[in-house]
Coordinates of C-alpha atoms in Angstrom, one line a residue:
Chain A
M1 CA 0.0 0.0 0.0
A2 CA 1.3 3.4 -0.9
D3 CA 3.1 5.6 1.6
K4 CA 1.7 9.0 0.7
R5 CA 3.7 11.1 3.1
M6 CA 4.9 14.4 1.7
T7 CA 6.2 17.7 3.0
G8 CA 4.2 20.9 2.7
T9 CA 6.8 22.2 0.3
E10 CA 6.3 19.1 -1.9
V11 CA 2.6 19.6 -1.9
V12 CA 2.9 23.2 -3.1
S13 CA 5.3 22.1 -5.8
R14 CA 2.4 20.1 -7.2
L15 CA 0.3 23.2 -7.6
E16 CA 0.4 25.7 -10.4
S17 CA -0.6 29.3 -10.9
G18 CA -4.1 29.7 -12.2
M19 CA -5.4 26.6 -10.4
T20 CA -8.7 26.3 -8.6
I21 CA -7.9 25.4 -5.0
G22 CA -10.4 24.4 -2.3
I23 CA -9.5 25.0 1.3
G24 CA -11.3 23.0 4.0
G25 CA -12.3 24.0 7.5
W26 CA -14.8 26.7 8.4
G27 CA -14.2 30.3 9.3
S28 CA -11.3 30.3 11.8
R29 CA -11.7 26.6 12.5
R30 CA -9.4 23.7 11.4
K31 CA -7.9 25.5 8.5
P32 CA -4.9 23.9 6.7
M33 CA -2.8 26.9 7.7
S34 CA 0.6 25.3 7.3
L35 CA -0.2 24.5 3.6
V36 CA -1.6 28.0 3.2
R37 CA 1.6 29.4 4.5
E38 CA 3.5 27.2 2.1
I39 CA 1.5 28.9 -0.7
L40 CA 2.4 32.3 0.7
R41 CA 6.1 31.3 0.4
S42 CA 5.7 30.1 -3.2
E43 CA 5.6 31.8 -6.5
L44 CA 2.0 30.7 -7.1
T45 CA -0.4 33.4 -8.2
D46 CA -3.7 33.9 -10.0
L47 CA -5.5 31.3 -7.9
T48 CA -9.2 30.7 -7.7
V49 CA -9.9 29.9 -4.0
V50 CA -13.0 28.0 -2.9
S51 CA -13.5 28.4 0.9
Y52 CA -15.8 28.7 3.9
G53 CA -13.5 31.6 4.5
G54 CA -11.3 32.5 7.4
P55 CA -7.8 33.8 7.7
D56 CA -6.8 31.5 4.9
V57 CA -8.6 33.8 2.6
G58 CA -7.3 36.9 4.3
L59 CA -3.7 35.9 4.1
L60 CA -3.9 34.7 0.5
C61 CA -5.6 38.0 -0.4
A62 CA -2.9 40.0 1.4
A63 CA -0.2 38.2 -0.5
G64 CA -1.8 38.9 -3.8
K65 CA -2.3 35.2 -4.6
V66 CA -6.1 35.4 -5.3
R67 CA -7.6 36.2 -8.6
K68 CA -11.1 34.9 -7.7
L69 CA -12.8 33.9 -4.5
V70 CA -15.7 31.4 -4.4
F71 CA -17.3 31.9 -1.0
G72 CA -20.4 32.2 1.2
F73 CA -18.7 34.2 3.9
V74 CA -15.3 35.2 5.3
S75 CA -15.2 35.4 9.1
L76 CA -12.7 34.9 11.9
D77 CA -15.6 33.6 14.2
S78 CA -14.7 35.4 17.4
I79 CA -13.8 38.4 15.3
A80 CA -16.5 38.9 12.8
L81 CA -14.6 40.2 9.8
D82 CA -11.2 39.6 8.2
P83 CA -9.5 42.9 7.4
H84 CA -7.4 41.7 4.5
F85 CA -10.4 40.2 2.8
R86 CA -12.3 43.4 3.3
A87 CA -9.4 45.5 2.0
A88 CA -9.1 43.3 -1.1
R89 CA -12.8 43.6 -1.9
Q90 CA -13.0 47.3 -1.1
A91 CA -10.0 47.9 -3.4
G92 CA -11.8 45.9 -6.1
D93 CA -8.7 43.6 -6.3
I94 CA -10.4 40.3 -6.5
E95 CA -13.2 38.7 -8.5
V96 CA -15.8 36.9 -6.5
A97 CA -18.5 34.2 -6.9
E98 CA -20.6 34.6 -3.8
Y99 CA -23.0 31.7 -3.0
D100 CA -25.3 30.7 -0.2
E101 CA -23.1 28.5 2.0
G102 CA -25.4 25.5 1.2
M103 CA -25.0 26.2 -2.5
L104 CA -21.2 25.9 -1.9
Q105 CA -21.7 22.5 -0.3
W106 CA -23.9 21.5 -3.2
G107 CA -21.3 22.6 -5.8
L108 CA -18.6 20.5 -4.1
Y109 CA -20.9 17.6 -3.7
A110 CA -21.9 17.7 -7.4
A111 CA -18.3 17.7 -8.4
G112 CA -17.5 14.8 -6.1
L113 CA -20.4 12.8 -7.7
N114 CA -19.3 13.7 -11.2
L115 CA -22.6 15.4 -11.8
P116 CA -22.9 18.7 -13.8
F117 CA -25.1 20.3 -11.1
L118 CA -27.5 19.6 -8.2
P119 CA -30.9 21.2 -7.8
T120 CA -31.7 23.6 -5.0
R121 CA -34.1 26.4 -4.0
A122 CA -31.2 28.3 -2.2
G123 CA -30.3 31.4 -4.1
L124 CA -33.6 31.9 -5.9
G125 CA -34.9 35.4 -5.6
S126 CA -31.6 36.7 -4.1
D127 CA -28.8 38.7 -5.7
V128 CA -26.7 35.6 -5.7
V129 CA -28.4 35.0 -9.0
T130 CA -27.9 38.6 -10.1
H131 CA -24.2 38.6 -9.4
N132 CA -23.6 35.1 -10.8
P133 CA -25.4 35.5 -14.2
E134 CA -24.1 32.1 -15.4
L135 CA -26.5 30.4 -12.9
R136 CA -29.4 28.6 -14.6
T137 CA -32.7 27.2 -13.4
V138 CA -34.0 23.7 -14.5
P139 CA -37.6 22.5 -14.7
D140 CA -38.4 19.6 -12.4
P141 CA -38.8 16.7 -15.0
Y142 CA -41.5 15.2 -12.7
G143 CA -43.7 18.3 -12.9
G144 CA -42.8 20.2 -9.7
D145 CA -41.1 23.6 -9.3
E146 CA -38.4 25.0 -11.5
V147 CA -35.3 25.0 -9.3
L148 CA -31.8 26.5 -9.4
A149 CA -29.1 24.2 -10.9
M150 CA -26.0 24.7 -8.7
P151 CA -23.0 23.9 -11.0
A152 CA -20.3 21.5 -9.9
L153 CA -17.4 23.2 -8.3
R154 CA -14.5 21.2 -9.7
L155 CA -11.2 21.7 -7.9
D156 CA -7.7 21.2 -9.2
A157 CA -6.6 20.7 -5.6
A158 CA -8.1 20.4 -2.1
L159 CA -6.2 21.3 1.0
V160 CA -7.6 20.1 4.4
H161 CA -6.3 19.7 7.9
M162 CA -7.4 16.8 10.1
N163 CA -6.5 15.7 13.6
R164 CA -5.0 12.3 12.7
A165 CA -4.2 10.3 9.6
D166 CA -2.2 7.2 8.6
I167 CA 0.5 7.2 6.0
H168 CA -1.9 6.0 3.3
G169 CA -4.2 9.0 3.6
N170 CA -7.0 7.7 5.8
A171 CA -7.8 10.7 7.9
Q172 CA -9.8 11.4 11.0
F173 CA -11.6 14.4 12.7
L174 CA -11.7 14.3 16.5
G175 CA -13.4 17.6 17.0
P176 CA -17.1 18.4 17.0
D177 CA -17.6 19.0 13.3
P178 CA -16.2 17.4 10.2
Y179 CA -17.0 20.6 8.2
F180 CA -17.0 19.7 4.5
D181 CA -13.5 18.4 4.2
D182 CA -14.4 15.1 2.6
L183 CA -16.5 16.9 0.0
Y184 CA -13.5 19.1 -0.8
C185 CA -11.3 16.0 -1.3
M186 CA -13.9 14.3 -3.5
A187 CA -14.4 17.4 -5.6
A188 CA -10.6 17.7 -6.3
E189 CA -8.2 16.3 -8.9
Q190 CA -5.6 16.1 -6.2
A191 CA -6.4 16.1 -2.4
F192 CA -3.8 17.0 0.2
V193 CA -4.4 16.2 3.8
S194 CA -2.3 17.7 6.5
C195 CA -2.8 16.4 10.0
E196 CA -1.6 16.9 13.6
K197 CA -0.2 13.5 13.8
I198 CA 0.4 10.5 11.6
V199 CA -0.4 7.2 13.5
P200 CA -0.6 3.5 12.6
T201 CA -3.9 2.7 11.0
A202 CA -5.1 0.6 14.0
E203 CA -4.6 3.5 16.3
L204 CA -7.2 5.6 14.5
T205 CA -10.0 3.5 15.9
A206 CA -8.4 2.4 19.2
R207 CA -10.4 5.0 21.1
A208 CA -12.6 6.7 18.5
H209 CA -15.6 5.5 16.5
P210 CA -14.9 4.6 12.8
A211 CA -17.4 7.3 11.9
T212 CA -14.7 9.8 12.7
L213 CA -12.7 8.4 9.6
K214 CA -14.5 10.9 7.3
I215 CA -11.7 10.8 4.7
N216 CA -10.4 7.6 3.3
R217 CA -7.3 7.0 1.2
M218 CA -9.2 6.7 -2.1
M219 CA -9.8 10.4 -1.9
V220 CA -6.3 11.4 -0.9
T221 CA -3.2 12.2 -3.0
A222 CA -0.8 12.9 -0.2
V223 CA -0.7 13.3 3.6
V224 CA 1.5 15.8 5.5
E225 CA 2.3 15.5 9.2
A226 CA 2.0 19.1 10.4
P227 CA 1.7 19.4 14.2
G228 CA 0.2 22.8 14.9
G229 CA -0.7 23.0 11.2
A230 CA -4.0 24.7 11.8
H231 CA -2.5 27.4 14.0
F232 CA -3.8 30.1 14.7
T233 CA -7.2 28.6 13.9
S234 CA -8.7 25.9 16.1
C235 CA -8.0 22.2 15.8
V236 CA -10.2 20.8 18.7
P237 CA -9.5 18.7 20.7
D238 CA -5.8 19.1 20.0
Y239 CA -5.9 22.9 20.6
D240 CA -8.3 25.8 20.6
R241 CA -8.0 28.9 18.4
D242 CA -5.1 31.1 19.5
E243 CA -7.3 34.1 20.3
A244 CA -4.5 36.4 21.3
F245 CA -2.6 35.6 18.1
Q246 CA -5.7 36.2 16.1
R247 CA -6.2 39.6 17.7
E248 CA -2.6 40.4 16.8
Y249 CA -3.2 39.3 13.2
V250 CA -6.3 41.6 13.0
A251 CA -4.6 44.5 14.6
A252 CA -1.6 44.2 12.2
A253 CA -3.8 43.7 9.2
V254 CA -5.5 47.0 9.5
D255 CA -2.2 49.0 9.4
P256 CA 0.4 48.6 6.6
A257 CA 3.4 49.3 8.8
A258 CA 2.2 46.8 11.5
W259 CA 1.5 44.3 8.8
S260 CA 4.9 44.6 7.4
A261 CA 6.3 43.9 10.9
F262 CA 4.0 41.0 11.4
A263 CA 5.0 39.5 8.0
D264 CA 8.7 39.9 8.8
R265 CA 8.3 38.3 12.2
Y266 CA 6.0 35.4 11.3
L267 CA 5.9 34.9 7.5
S268 CA 9.4 35.5 6.3
G269 CA 10.9 32.1 7.0
V270 CA 10.0 28.4 6.7
E271 CA 7.2 26.7 8.6
Q272 CA 9.5 25.9 11.5
D273 CA 10.3 29.6 11.8
W274 CA 6.6 30.3 12.1
H275 CA 6.3 27.9 15.0
A276 CA 9.4 29.3 16.7
A277 CA 8.1 32.8 16.3
V278 CA 4.8 31.7 17.8
V279 CA 6.5 30.1 20.8
A280 CA 8.8 33.1 21.3
R281 CA 5.7 35.3 21.2
A282 CA 3.9 33.2 23.8
Q283 CA 7.0 33.5 26.1
E284 CA 6.9 37.3 25.9
V285 CA 3.4 37.5 27.2
P286 CA 3.7 38.5 30.8
A287 CA 2.4 35.9 33.3
Chain B
M1 CA -35.5 37.6 43.1
T2 CA -33.3 40.2 44.8
E3 CA -33.5 40.2 48.6
T4 CA -32.8 43.1 50.8
A5 CA -32.6 43.3 54.6
T6 CA -35.3 45.2 56.3
P7 CA -34.7 47.4 59.3
G8 CA -36.2 44.6 61.4
G9 CA -33.5 42.3 60.1
A10 CA -35.8 39.9 58.3
A11 CA -35.0 39.3 54.6
T12 CA -37.9 40.0 52.3
S13 CA -38.4 40.1 48.5
A14 CA -38.0 43.6 47.1
P15 CA -40.2 44.6 44.3
A16 CA -38.4 43.8 41.0
A17 CA -37.1 46.8 39.1
P18 CA -39.2 47.7 36.1
A19 CA -38.4 45.9 32.8
T20 CA -35.7 47.6 30.8
R21 CA -35.9 48.0 27.0
A22 CA -33.5 45.1 26.5
E23 CA -35.8 42.9 28.6
V24 CA -38.9 43.9 26.5
C25 CA -36.9 43.0 23.4
V26 CA -35.9 39.6 24.9
V27 CA -39.6 38.8 25.4
A28 CA -40.5 40.1 22.0
C29 CA -37.9 37.8 20.5
A30 CA -39.1 34.9 22.6
N31 CA -42.6 35.5 21.4
A32 CA -41.5 35.1 17.8
F33 CA -40.9 31.4 18.6
R34 CA -44.2 30.9 20.4
G35 CA -46.2 28.0 19.1
N36 CA -43.4 26.9 16.7
G37 CA -43.4 23.4 18.0
E38 CA -40.6 20.9 17.4
V39 CA -38.2 23.0 15.3
L40 CA -34.6 24.1 15.5
A41 CA -34.6 27.6 16.9
S42 CA -31.5 29.5 15.8
A43 CA -30.8 32.9 17.1
F44 CA -28.0 35.3 16.4
G45 CA -27.2 38.1 18.8
T46 CA -27.4 38.3 22.6
V47 CA -31.0 39.4 23.0
P48 CA -32.4 36.7 20.6
A49 CA -30.2 34.1 22.3
I50 CA -31.8 35.0 25.6
G51 CA -35.2 35.0 23.9
V52 CA -35.1 31.5 22.5
R53 CA -33.9 30.1 25.8
L54 CA -36.7 31.9 27.6
A55 CA -39.2 30.6 25.1
R56 CA -38.0 27.0 25.5
H57 CA -37.8 27.2 29.3
T58 CA -41.4 28.5 29.5
F59 CA -44.0 28.4 26.7
S60 CA -42.3 26.6 23.8
P61 CA -40.7 23.5 25.5
D62 CA -40.4 21.5 22.3
L63 CA -37.9 23.9 20.6
L64 CA -34.4 22.4 19.8
L65 CA -31.4 24.6 20.5
S66 CA -27.8 24.3 19.5
D67 CA -24.8 24.8 21.8
G68 CA -23.3 27.1 19.1
E69 CA -21.0 24.3 18.0
A70 CA -22.2 20.9 16.7
N71 CA -24.6 19.6 19.4
L72 CA -28.2 20.2 20.2
L73 CA -28.7 20.5 24.0
R74 CA -31.5 20.4 26.4
G75 CA -31.2 22.6 29.5
T76 CA -31.2 26.3 30.2
W77 CA -27.9 28.1 30.3
P78 CA -26.7 31.7 30.5
V79 CA -25.5 33.7 27.5
G80 CA -21.8 34.4 27.2
G81 CA -20.7 31.2 28.9
P82 CA -20.4 27.6 27.9
A83 CA -23.5 25.6 27.0
T84 CA -24.6 23.0 29.5
G85 CA -27.2 20.3 29.4
E86 CA -28.0 16.9 28.0
I87 CA -26.9 16.4 24.4
E88 CA -29.9 15.2 22.4
A89 CA -28.5 15.3 18.9
W90 CA -25.4 15.8 16.8
A91 CA -25.8 18.7 14.4
P92 CA -22.6 19.6 12.6
F93 CA -22.9 22.2 9.9
R94 CA -23.9 19.8 7.2
T95 CA -26.8 18.5 9.3
V96 CA -27.9 22.1 9.9
F97 CA -27.8 22.7 6.2
D98 CA -30.0 19.6 5.8
L99 CA -32.4 20.9 8.4
V100 CA -32.5 24.3 6.7
W101 CA -33.6 22.8 3.4
H102 CA -35.9 20.3 5.3
G103 CA -37.7 23.3 6.8
K104 CA -38.0 22.5 10.5
R105 CA -36.1 25.6 11.6
H106 CA -36.8 29.1 12.5
V107 CA -33.9 31.5 12.3
M108 CA -33.5 35.0 13.7
M109 CA -30.7 36.8 11.9
I110 CA -29.2 40.3 12.2
P111 CA -29.4 42.2 8.9
S112 CA -27.2 45.1 8.1
Q113 CA -29.9 46.5 5.7
V114 CA -33.6 45.8 5.4
D115 CA -36.0 47.2 2.8
G116 CA -39.8 47.7 2.8
H117 CA -40.4 44.1 1.6
G118 CA -38.0 42.4 4.0
N119 CA -35.1 41.9 1.6
T120 CA -32.0 41.9 3.7
N121 CA -28.2 42.4 3.3
I122 CA -25.2 41.1 5.2
S123 CA -22.9 41.0 2.3
A124 CA -21.6 44.3 1.0
I125 CA -22.6 48.0 1.1
G126 CA -22.2 50.1 -2.1
D127 CA -21.1 48.9 -5.6
Y128 CA -20.9 45.2 -5.5
R129 CA -17.8 45.0 -7.6
R130 CA -15.9 47.3 -5.3
P131 CA -17.9 47.7 -2.1
K132 CA -17.7 50.7 0.1
V133 CA -18.0 48.3 3.0
Q134 CA -17.4 44.6 2.7
L135 CA -19.4 42.6 5.3
L136 CA -19.6 38.9 6.0
G137 CA -21.0 37.5 2.8
V138 CA -24.5 36.2 2.3
R139 CA -23.9 33.1 4.5
G140 CA -27.0 31.0 4.6
A141 CA -29.5 33.8 4.1
P142 CA -30.6 33.0 0.6
G143 CA -31.3 29.4 1.5
N144 CA -32.8 30.2 4.9
T145 CA -35.4 32.6 3.5
V146 CA -36.7 30.3 0.8
S147 CA -36.7 27.2 3.0
H148 CA -38.1 27.9 6.5
P149 CA -39.5 30.6 8.8
T150 CA -37.1 33.6 9.1
S151 CA -37.2 36.5 11.5
Y152 CA -34.7 39.4 12.1
W153 CA -33.3 41.2 15.1
V154 CA -32.2 44.8 14.6
P155 CA -30.6 46.1 17.8
K156 CA -30.3 49.7 16.6
H157 CA -33.4 50.7 14.6
S158 CA -32.3 53.5 12.2
K159 CA -32.4 54.7 8.6
R160 CA -29.0 53.1 8.1
V161 CA -30.6 49.7 8.6
F162 CA -34.1 50.3 7.3
V163 CA -33.4 51.5 3.8
S164 CA -35.5 52.0 0.7
E165 CA -33.3 49.6 -1.3
V166 CA -30.7 47.1 0.0
D167 CA -27.4 46.9 -1.8
M168 CA -27.1 43.1 -2.1
V169 CA -30.2 40.9 -1.5
G170 CA -29.0 37.9 0.5
G171 CA -32.2 37.3 2.5
V172 CA -35.1 37.1 0.1
G173 CA -38.0 39.5 0.7
T174 CA -41.7 39.0 -0.1
D175 CA -41.5 40.8 -3.5
R176 CA -38.4 39.0 -4.7
A177 CA -39.9 35.6 -3.6
A178 CA -43.1 36.4 -5.4
Q179 CA -41.2 37.3 -8.6
A180 CA -38.8 34.3 -8.5
G181 CA -41.4 31.6 -9.0
P182 CA -43.1 28.8 -7.0
A183 CA -39.8 27.3 -5.8
A184 CA -38.9 30.5 -4.1
R185 CA -42.4 31.1 -2.8
R186 CA -43.4 27.7 -1.5
F187 CA -41.6 27.7 1.8
H188 CA -40.9 31.5 2.0
D189 CA -42.2 32.7 5.5
L190 CA -40.9 35.9 6.9
R191 CA -42.2 36.3 10.4
R192 CA -41.1 39.3 12.4
I193 CA -38.5 41.9 12.8
V194 CA -37.8 42.8 16.4
T195 CA -35.9 46.0 16.9
N196 CA -34.9 48.1 19.9
L197 CA -38.0 50.3 19.2
A198 CA -40.7 48.1 17.9
V199 CA -41.9 44.8 16.6
L200 CA -42.6 44.7 12.8
D201 CA -44.3 42.0 10.8
F202 CA -45.7 41.8 7.2
A203 CA -49.0 43.0 5.8
D204 CA -51.0 41.0 3.4
D205 CA -49.4 42.8 0.5
G206 CA -45.9 41.8 1.7
T207 CA -44.8 45.2 3.0
V208 CA -43.2 45.6 6.4
R209 CA -45.8 46.6 8.9
L210 CA -45.7 48.1 12.4
A211 CA -47.0 45.4 14.8
S212 CA -46.3 47.0 18.1
V213 CA -44.2 49.8 19.7
H214 CA -42.2 49.1 22.8
P215 CA -43.3 50.8 26.0
G216 CA -42.1 54.5 26.0
V217 CA -41.7 54.6 22.2
S218 CA -43.9 56.7 20.0
V219 CA -45.1 55.6 16.5
D220 CA -43.5 58.8 15.2
E221 CA -40.2 57.8 16.6
V222 CA -40.3 54.5 14.7
V223 CA -41.5 56.1 11.5
E224 CA -38.7 58.7 11.8
A225 CA -36.1 55.9 12.2
T226 CA -37.3 53.9 9.2
G227 CA -36.2 54.8 5.7
F228 CA -39.2 53.5 3.9
V229 CA -43.0 53.9 4.3
L230 CA -44.1 51.6 7.1
S231 CA -47.6 50.0 6.9
G232 CA -49.8 49.9 9.9
T233 CA -49.0 53.2 11.4
D234 CA -52.5 54.7 11.1
G235 CA -55.0 54.2 14.0
A236 CA -54.3 52.6 17.2
V237 CA -50.9 50.8 17.6
V238 CA -50.6 48.3 20.3
T239 CA -47.7 48.3 22.9
T240 CA -45.3 45.4 23.0
P241 CA -46.0 43.3 26.1
L242 CA -43.9 43.7 29.2
P243 CA -42.2 40.7 30.6
S244 CA -44.0 38.9 33.4
A245 CA -42.4 38.8 36.9
D246 CA -41.4 35.2 36.3
E247 CA -39.9 36.1 32.9
L248 CA -37.9 38.9 34.4
A249 CA -36.6 36.7 37.1
L250 CA -35.5 34.1 34.6
I251 CA -33.8 36.7 32.4
R252 CA -32.0 38.4 35.3
D253 CA -31.1 35.5 37.5
V254 CA -30.6 32.6 35.1
L255 CA -30.3 33.5 31.4
D256 CA -28.2 36.7 31.6
P257 CA -26.8 37.3 35.1
G258 CA -23.9 39.3 33.5
N259 CA -26.3 41.8 31.9
L260 CA -24.9 41.3 28.5
R261 CA -28.3 42.3 27.1
D262 CA -27.7 45.9 28.3
K263 CA -24.6 46.1 26.0
E264 CA -26.7 45.2 23.0
V265 CA -29.7 47.5 24.0
P266 CA -28.5 50.2 26.4
G267 CA -31.0 52.1 28.6

């Protein structure tokens, strides 16, 4: 059986500018931040990003990586709005396809099932239709209502972060919510799973129900062991969101000079440098 | 109940302080969920969160409530702290989406803009291609409004919120639903808009109507703070009910002992 372990750098070397990339998690929860940071360090540009958005979207916008964002919202949860995303929108820097969050799920699901679209009521009557003029309705062939045809959202690559995985790509969520990470993987040509810890397969179900194995190896191209890989978003039960760090991110993001200092301190090196800077920061905080 | 020592040394119940505006709003939000039966009651904002818990604890015991994460919980817990109680169901986001489209849900959302037919916006203010102010995004509002009962909470009733035309329709109003065809109309059910000044509902022609003014608020004050012509302002307008003594005690002692409601609705 294939050993699918890879480094974050190797994952990003598989990506190309102009690709459509789906990013799992939700808001500021269980985002594959170590892989997002690898993209920040890369030459990649002109990306279409599909996300239930959080700081992944903000950071990629700030770095000029995003050409188009496919989204239902961008939020940091405990802080409602991401300043970088707002700035990018308010400057007219990015194209958007804004959908109802259930439509986004439906688009990923359609792609995963190799269907051209899935029907829904969501979006009808709203400006989601006005601002996405390519959306079409379809008659119910059985004589009911004409409904919206949510097109498949096919991804060139999916990036998700899970709590545990084995070397073959079977991956497990241990927190309260799987989000839509399995749908991202199914919708993608290549799916990359980072995880807090790679463990032997038997260990995955030693204490947890098999229903927590939401992603199986058929869906997965490669797996990256990335402890702290969701930081500063949450990865419950391994860790909660780093609220103090998130506040620092937001404070820096609204001021160019502060952002430059933030980027120098945290984003200028490799992934290990990020974690070292985070540890150093924590030690500075007075007891 | 607050207890004070009398000169004679014996403790006795003091008369409760009169209901504040925030407390009137809590009960108005709770009443939006009256008679809803066995549905998921989802509330955004402090006052609606207190309201749904009050409703379930008293007159609508069949409501289902989320812990704000992925479980549905029984029990009655204060706002601002961790949810406590028996877990009765697992409801991660995809289950909530299923429930939205299934229809057994009543949501109370906080719009940034509302127009005279109840179209709402939480997405962006100004030109959509380059917004003056980028907000959250439409979230689930398009799907919610065409799938199940939807109400709104407006903590600061003003012409900034109640506008003649919203900039990006996320939540579908009555006119848009009527125009969009049977699929949009079939389950469309806008219920109430509770604000810090009044309770609004919808007239038969689908326009936003004044249902009641909160105690101490004049009809003129509501009209003045609304940027479109409000139906139902001619003739006698009823006053929003005051909380009962039991409801006040529940709000003050159990649901919001930290007075978070006063931060959302001062005074």
